[in-house]
PDB file of C-alpha atoms in Angstrom:
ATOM      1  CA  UNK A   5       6.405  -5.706  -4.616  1.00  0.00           C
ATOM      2  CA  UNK A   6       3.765  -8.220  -6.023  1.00  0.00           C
ATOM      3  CA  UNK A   7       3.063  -9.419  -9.520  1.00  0.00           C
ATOM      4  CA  UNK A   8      -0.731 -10.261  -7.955  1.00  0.00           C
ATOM      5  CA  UNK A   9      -1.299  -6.419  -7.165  1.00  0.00           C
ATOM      6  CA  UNK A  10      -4.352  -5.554  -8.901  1.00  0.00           C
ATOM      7  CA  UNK A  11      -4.545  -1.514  -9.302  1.00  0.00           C
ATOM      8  CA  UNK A  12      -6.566   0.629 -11.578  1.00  0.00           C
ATOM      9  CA  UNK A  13      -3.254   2.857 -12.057  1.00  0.00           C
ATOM     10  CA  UNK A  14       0.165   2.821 -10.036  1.00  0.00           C
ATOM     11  CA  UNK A  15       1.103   6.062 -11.739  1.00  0.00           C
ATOM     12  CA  UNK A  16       3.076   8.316  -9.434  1.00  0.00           C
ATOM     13  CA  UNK A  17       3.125   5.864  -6.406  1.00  0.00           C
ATOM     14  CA  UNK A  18       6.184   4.834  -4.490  1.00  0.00           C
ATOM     15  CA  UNK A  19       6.024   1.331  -3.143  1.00  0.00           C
ATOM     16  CA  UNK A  20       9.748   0.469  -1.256  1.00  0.00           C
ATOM     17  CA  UNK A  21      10.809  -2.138   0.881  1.00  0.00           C
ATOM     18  CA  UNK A  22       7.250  -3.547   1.576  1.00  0.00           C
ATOM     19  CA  UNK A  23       4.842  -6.848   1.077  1.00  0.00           C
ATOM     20  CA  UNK A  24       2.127  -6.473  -0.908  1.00  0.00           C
ATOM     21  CA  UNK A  25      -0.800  -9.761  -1.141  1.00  0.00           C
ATOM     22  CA  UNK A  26      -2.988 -10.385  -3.947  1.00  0.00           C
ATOM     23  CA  UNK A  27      -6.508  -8.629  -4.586  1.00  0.00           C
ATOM     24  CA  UNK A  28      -4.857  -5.212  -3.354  1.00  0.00           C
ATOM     25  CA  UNK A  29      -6.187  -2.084  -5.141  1.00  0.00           C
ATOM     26  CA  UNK A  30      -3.719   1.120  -4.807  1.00  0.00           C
ATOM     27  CA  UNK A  31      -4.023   4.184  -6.125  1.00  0.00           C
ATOM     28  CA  UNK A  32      -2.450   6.873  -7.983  1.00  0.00           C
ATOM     29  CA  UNK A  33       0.354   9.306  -6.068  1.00  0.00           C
ATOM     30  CA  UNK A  34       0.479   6.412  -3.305  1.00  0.00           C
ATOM     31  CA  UNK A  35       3.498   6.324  -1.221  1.00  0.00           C
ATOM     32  CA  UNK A  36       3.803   2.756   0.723  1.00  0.00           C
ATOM     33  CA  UNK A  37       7.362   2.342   2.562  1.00  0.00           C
ATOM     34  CA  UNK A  38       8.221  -0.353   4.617  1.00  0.00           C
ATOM     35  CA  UNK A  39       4.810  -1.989   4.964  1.00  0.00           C
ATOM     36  CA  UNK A  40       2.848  -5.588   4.864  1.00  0.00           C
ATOM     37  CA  UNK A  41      -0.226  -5.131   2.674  1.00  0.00           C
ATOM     38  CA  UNK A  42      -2.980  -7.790   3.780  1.00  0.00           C
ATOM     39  CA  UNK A  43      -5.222  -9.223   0.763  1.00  0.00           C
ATOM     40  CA  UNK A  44      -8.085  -7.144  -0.374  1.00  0.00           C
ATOM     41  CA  UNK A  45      -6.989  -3.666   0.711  1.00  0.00           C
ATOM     42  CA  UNK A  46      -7.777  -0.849  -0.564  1.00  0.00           C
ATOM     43  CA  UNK A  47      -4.772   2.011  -0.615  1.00  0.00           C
ATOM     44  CA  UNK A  48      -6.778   5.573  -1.867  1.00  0.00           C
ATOM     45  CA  UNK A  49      -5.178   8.358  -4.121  1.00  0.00           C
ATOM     46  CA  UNK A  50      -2.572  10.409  -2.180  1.00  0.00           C
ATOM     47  CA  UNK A  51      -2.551   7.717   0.704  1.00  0.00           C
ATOM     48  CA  UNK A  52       1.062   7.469   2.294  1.00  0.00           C
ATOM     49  CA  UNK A  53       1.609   4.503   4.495  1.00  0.00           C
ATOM     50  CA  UNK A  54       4.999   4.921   6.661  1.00  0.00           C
ATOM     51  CA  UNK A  55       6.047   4.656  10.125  1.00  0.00           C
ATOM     52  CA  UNK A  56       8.009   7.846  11.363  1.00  0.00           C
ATOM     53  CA  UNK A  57      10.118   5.716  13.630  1.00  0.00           C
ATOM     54  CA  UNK A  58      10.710   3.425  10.919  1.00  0.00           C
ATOM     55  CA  UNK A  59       8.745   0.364  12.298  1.00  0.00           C
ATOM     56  CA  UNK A  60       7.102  -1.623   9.795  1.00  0.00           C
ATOM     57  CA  UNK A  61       3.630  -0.511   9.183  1.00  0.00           C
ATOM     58  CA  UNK A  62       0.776  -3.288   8.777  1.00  0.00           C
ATOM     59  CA  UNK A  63      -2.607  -3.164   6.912  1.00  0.00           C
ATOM     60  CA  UNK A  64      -5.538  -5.296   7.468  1.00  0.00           C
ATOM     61  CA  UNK A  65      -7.059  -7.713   5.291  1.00  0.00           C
ATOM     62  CA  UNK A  66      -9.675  -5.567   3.032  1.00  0.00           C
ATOM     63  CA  UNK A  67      -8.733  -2.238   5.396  1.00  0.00           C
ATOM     64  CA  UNK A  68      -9.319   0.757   3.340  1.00  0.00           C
ATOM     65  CA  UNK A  69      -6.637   3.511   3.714  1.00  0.00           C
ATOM     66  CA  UNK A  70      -7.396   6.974   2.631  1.00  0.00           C
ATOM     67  CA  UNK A  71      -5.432   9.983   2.042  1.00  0.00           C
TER      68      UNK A  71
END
């Protein structure tokens, strides 16, 4: 994942096999597998972004995802 990511606290999160752009916030106990993270997201506490048929899963510029 990105250097650029800008996060309060990553503590507990689980970022695999995924792109992640600058500006992005993410927080705590996130779980992000297999994913392209647009610039200026915002990725909530407890949020898990993962496709069950294993597809990649894509996030907007400045989407907010919550839990």
């Amino acid at each position: 994942w990105s250097s650029d990511v800008c996060s309060s606290d990553l503590e507990g999160s689980v970022v695999e096999d995924s792109v992640i752009m600058p500006n992005v916030k993410i927080g705590e106990n996130v779980v992000i597998k297999k994913a392209m993270i647009a610039e200026g997201a915002v990725i909530e506490d407890n949020a898990i972004i993962k496709d069950e048929n294993d597809e990649i899963s894509v996030v907007s510029e400045f989407e907010l995802v919550k839990a």
